[in-house]
XYZ file of C-alpha atoms in Angstrom:
307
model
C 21.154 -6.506 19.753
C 23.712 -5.527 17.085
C 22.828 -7.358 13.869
C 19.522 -6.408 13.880
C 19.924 -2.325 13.455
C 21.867 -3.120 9.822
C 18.998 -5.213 7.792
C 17.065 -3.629 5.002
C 13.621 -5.919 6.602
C 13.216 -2.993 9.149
C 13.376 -0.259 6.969
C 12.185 -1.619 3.345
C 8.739 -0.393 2.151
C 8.405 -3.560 0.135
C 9.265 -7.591 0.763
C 9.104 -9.774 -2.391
C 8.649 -13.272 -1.849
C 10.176 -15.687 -4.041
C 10.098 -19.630 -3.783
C 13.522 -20.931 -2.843
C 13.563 -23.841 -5.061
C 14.110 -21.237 -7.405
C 17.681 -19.631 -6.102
C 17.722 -17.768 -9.346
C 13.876 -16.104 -8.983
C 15.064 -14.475 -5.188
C 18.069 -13.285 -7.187
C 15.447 -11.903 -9.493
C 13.435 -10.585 -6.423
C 16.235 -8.708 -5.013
C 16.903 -6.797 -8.423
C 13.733 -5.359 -7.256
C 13.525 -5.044 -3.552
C 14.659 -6.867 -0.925
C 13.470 -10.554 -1.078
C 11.705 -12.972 1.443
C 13.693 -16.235 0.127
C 10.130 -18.709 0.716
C 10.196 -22.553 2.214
C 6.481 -22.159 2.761
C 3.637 -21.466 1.026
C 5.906 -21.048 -2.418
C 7.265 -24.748 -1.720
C 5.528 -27.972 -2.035
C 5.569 -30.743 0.603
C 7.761 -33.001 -1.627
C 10.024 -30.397 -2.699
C 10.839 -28.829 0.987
C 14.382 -30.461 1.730
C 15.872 -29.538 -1.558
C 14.438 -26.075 -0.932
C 16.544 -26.088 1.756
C 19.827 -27.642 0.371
C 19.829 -24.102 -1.839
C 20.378 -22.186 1.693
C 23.707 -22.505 2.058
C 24.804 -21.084 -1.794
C 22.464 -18.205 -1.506
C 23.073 -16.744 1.617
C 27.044 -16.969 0.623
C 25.771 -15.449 -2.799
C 23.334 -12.473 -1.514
C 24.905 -9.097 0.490
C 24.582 -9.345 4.165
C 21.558 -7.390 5.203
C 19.010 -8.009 2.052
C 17.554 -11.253 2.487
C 14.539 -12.888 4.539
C 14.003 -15.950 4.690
C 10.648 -17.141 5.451
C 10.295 -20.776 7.195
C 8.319 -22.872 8.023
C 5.456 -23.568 11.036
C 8.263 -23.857 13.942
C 6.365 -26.175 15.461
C 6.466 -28.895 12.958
C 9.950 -31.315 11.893
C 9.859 -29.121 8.838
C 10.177 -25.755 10.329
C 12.659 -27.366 12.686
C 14.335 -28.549 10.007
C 14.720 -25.062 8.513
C 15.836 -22.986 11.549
C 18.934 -26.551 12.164
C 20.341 -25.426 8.905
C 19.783 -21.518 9.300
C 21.992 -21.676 12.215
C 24.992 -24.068 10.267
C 24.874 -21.841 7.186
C 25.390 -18.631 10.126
C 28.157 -20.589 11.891
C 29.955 -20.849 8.245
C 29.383 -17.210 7.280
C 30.591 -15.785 10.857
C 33.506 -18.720 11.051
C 34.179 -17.193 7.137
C 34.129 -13.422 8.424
C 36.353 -14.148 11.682
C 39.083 -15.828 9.146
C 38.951 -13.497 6.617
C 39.691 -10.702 9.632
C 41.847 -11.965 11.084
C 44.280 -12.434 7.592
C 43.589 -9.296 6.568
C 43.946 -7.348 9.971
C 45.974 -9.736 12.696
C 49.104 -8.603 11.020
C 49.039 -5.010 11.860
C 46.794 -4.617 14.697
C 46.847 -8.406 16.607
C 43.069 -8.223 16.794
C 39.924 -9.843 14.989
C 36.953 -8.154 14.679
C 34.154 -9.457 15.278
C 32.191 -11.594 12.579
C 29.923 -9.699 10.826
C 30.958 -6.125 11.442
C 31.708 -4.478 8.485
C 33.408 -0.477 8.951
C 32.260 -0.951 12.759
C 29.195 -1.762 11.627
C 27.364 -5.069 12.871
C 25.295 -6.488 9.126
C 22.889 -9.686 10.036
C 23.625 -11.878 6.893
C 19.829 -12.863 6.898
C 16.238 -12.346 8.705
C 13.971 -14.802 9.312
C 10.260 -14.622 9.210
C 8.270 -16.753 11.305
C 4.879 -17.718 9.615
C 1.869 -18.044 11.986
C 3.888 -16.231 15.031
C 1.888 -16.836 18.218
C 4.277 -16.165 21.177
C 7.444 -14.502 22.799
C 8.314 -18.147 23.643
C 7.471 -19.411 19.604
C 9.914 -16.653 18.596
C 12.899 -17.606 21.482
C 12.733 -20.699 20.151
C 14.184 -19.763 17.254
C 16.313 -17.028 18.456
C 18.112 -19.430 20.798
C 19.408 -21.398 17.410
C 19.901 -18.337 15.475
C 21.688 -15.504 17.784
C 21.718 -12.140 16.960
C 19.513 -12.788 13.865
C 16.926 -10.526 13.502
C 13.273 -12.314 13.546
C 9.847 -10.784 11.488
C 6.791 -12.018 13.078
C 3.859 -12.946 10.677
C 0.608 -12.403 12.224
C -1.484 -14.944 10.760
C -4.146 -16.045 13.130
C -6.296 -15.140 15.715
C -3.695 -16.134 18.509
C -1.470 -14.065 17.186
C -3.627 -10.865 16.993
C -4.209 -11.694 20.649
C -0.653 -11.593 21.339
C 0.678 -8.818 18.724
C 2.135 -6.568 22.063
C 3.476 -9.964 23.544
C 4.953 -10.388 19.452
C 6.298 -6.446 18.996
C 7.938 -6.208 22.283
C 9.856 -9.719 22.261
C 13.873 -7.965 21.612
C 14.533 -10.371 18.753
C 11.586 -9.671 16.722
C 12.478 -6.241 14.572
C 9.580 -6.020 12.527
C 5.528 -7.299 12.448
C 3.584 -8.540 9.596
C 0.246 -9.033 8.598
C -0.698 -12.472 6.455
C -4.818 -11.177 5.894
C -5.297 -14.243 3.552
C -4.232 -17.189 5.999
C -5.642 -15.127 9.059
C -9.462 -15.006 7.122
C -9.398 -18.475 7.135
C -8.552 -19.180 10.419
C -11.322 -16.753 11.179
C -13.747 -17.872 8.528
C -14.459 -14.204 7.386
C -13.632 -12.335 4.246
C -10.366 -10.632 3.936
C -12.157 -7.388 3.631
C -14.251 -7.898 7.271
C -14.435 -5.801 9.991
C -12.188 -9.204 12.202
C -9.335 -8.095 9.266
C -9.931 -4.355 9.770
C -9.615 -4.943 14.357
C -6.168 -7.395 13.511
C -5.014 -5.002 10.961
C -5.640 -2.039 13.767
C -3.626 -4.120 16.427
C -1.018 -4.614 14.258
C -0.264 -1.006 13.754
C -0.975 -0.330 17.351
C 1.271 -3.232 19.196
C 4.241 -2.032 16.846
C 4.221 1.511 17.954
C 4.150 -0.352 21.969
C 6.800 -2.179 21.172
C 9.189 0.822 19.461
C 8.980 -1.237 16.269
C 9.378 0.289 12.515
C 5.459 0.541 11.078
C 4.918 -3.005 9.972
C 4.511 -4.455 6.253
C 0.789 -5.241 5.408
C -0.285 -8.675 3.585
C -0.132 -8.741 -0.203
C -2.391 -7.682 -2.715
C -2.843 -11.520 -4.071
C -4.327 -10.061 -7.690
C -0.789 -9.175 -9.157
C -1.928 -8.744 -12.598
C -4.342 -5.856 -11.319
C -2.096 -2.753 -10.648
C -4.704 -0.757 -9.608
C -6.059 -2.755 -6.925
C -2.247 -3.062 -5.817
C -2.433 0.884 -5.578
C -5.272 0.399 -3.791
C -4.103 -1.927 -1.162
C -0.866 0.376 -0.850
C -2.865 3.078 -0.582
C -4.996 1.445 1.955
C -2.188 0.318 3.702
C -0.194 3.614 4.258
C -3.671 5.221 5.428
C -3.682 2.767 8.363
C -0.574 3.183 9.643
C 1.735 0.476 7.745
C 5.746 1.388 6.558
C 4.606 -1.024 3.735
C 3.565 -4.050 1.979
C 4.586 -7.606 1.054
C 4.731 -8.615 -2.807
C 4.222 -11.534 -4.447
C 5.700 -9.816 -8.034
C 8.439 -7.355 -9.257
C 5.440 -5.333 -10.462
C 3.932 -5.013 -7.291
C 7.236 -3.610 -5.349
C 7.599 -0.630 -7.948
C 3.975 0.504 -7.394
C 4.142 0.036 -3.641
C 7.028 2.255 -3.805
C 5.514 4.641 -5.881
C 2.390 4.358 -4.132
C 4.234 5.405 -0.724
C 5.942 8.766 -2.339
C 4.618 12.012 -1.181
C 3.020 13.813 -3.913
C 3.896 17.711 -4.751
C 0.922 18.729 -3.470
C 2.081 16.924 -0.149
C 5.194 18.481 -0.209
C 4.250 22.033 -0.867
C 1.679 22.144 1.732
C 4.070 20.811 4.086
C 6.703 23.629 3.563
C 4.027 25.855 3.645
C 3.180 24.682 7.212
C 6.661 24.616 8.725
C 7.085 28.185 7.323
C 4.656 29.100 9.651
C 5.913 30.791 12.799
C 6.099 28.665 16.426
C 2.564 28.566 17.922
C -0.612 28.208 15.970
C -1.206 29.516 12.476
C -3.660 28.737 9.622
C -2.566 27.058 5.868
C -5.542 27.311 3.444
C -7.732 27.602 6.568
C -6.637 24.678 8.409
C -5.146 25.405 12.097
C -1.376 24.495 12.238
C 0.084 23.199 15.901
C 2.541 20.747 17.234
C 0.972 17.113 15.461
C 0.527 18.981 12.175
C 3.890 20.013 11.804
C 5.146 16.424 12.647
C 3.284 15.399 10.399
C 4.728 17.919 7.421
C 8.122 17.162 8.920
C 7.642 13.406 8.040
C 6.304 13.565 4.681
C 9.824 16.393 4.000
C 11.704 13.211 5.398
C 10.481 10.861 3.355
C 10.582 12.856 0.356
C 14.209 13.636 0.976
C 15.093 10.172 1.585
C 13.170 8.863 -1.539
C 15.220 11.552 -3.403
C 18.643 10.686 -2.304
């Protein structure tokens, strides 16, 4: 797939949900990070179709590549609902592209481009999550209305931990999730349990099968508590996720922070790629092959958070 390697979803260490009957509070979102625009959880059952009337002005309004948005259950009218108008508001912003191509290029070179592809480069105008993702089939469903769109799989009960390798190595999925709240409950356990700590585990795992990006971890649902958000992000980079969800600005800033290699980090790591090929010792700990992937990735990722 083409769209799918120019979205911010499969890179981003943070996802900021935002309720889409507010257009102007996912604008607010994406000041911060990019934004999950939300016709789930965030929207009430009376309120869903004029959540979904605002799809249209804000995907025209946001840059292609920044926004999410996350529908609903696919296997209800509702979440069919969602993914009918997803796919008219992506036949107007590709039939839009194509047109404005063609004007601005069909003089001089007799050629369109294709929609979507900005400097050569192929930008999906949106993602779509998929709440409660199950199956390979689940996920084709939607794919099939929405081509070339790239799809984030919430893992949000126990069927879906079952199938998390079926989930991370469908192609249009780009990126798992983990939703630890709604998956306790389908579980009956606490959020903290050892069930959490196994689906959190195959999470990690099943993206790594499938070639994914590390995946983003629930949200910390206290958002007035920073440190327990440190915590959780904290928590979260330990296990093996590229990030977290967020339910407020706040959150995505700590996250962020939370994710930065410290100096200490960084020092030790040049100290350990300084150390000639084979096997050497840096403040008495033995130095081979994994430990020096390991230094190189924490150099990356301080380079990349300086640029």
């Amino acid at each position: 797939m083409t769209s799918t390697e120019q979205h911010e979803i499969l890179s981003t260490r943070t996802a900021l949900f935002a309720p889409l009957t507010r257009p102007d509070r996912v604008h607010k979102a994406l000041a911060a990070s990019p934004a999950i625009a939300d016709l789930e959880d965030a929207v009430g059952p009376d309120d869903k179709d004029s959540a979904r009337d605002n799809l249209a002005d804000l995907i025209g309004d946001v840059t292609p590549g920044r926004l999410t948005v996350r529908i609903n259950d696919i296997a209800t009218e509702v979440g069919q609902a969602d993914v009918a108008e997803l796919a008219r508001c992506l036949e107007a912003t590709r039939g839009s592209a194509g047109s404005k191509a063609e004007g601005e290029l069909g003089q001089t070179t007799g050629e369109t481009p294709p929609a979507g592809r900005e400097n050569g480069t192929s930008i999906a105008p949106f993602a779509v999550m998929i709440p409660k993702a199950e199956s390979a089939g689940q996920v084709m469903k939607v794919a099939e209305q929405l081509p070339d769109i790239p799809i984030v799989a919430l893992v949000e009960t126990a069927r879906g931990v079952a199938n998390t390798t079926e989930l991370a190595t469908c192609t249009p999925v780009v990126r798992l999730t983990l939703g630890a709240l709604d998956l306790a409950v389908d579980l009956g356990c606490e959020p903290q349990g050892a069930a959490i700590s196994l689906a959190r585990a195959n999470v990690v795992l099943s993206s790594r099968l499938g070639n994914l990006p590390a995946p983003l971890d629930s949200p910390e649902p206290d958002v007035r508590n920073a440190e327990a958000t440190e915590g959780a992000a904290q928590r979260a980079m330990t296990d093996g996720f590229g990030g977290m969800l967020c339910l407020h600005p706040t959150q995505a800033q700590i996250i962020a922070k939370a994710y930065l290699p410290s100096e200490a980090d960084v020092e030790w790591a040049k100290e350990v790629l300084a150390v000639a090929d084979g096997v050497g010792t840096v403040g008495g700990q033995m130095v081979d092959r994994p430990v020096k992937l390991r230094a190189e990735r924490i150099l990356k990722d301080a380079e990349q958070a300086a640029s």
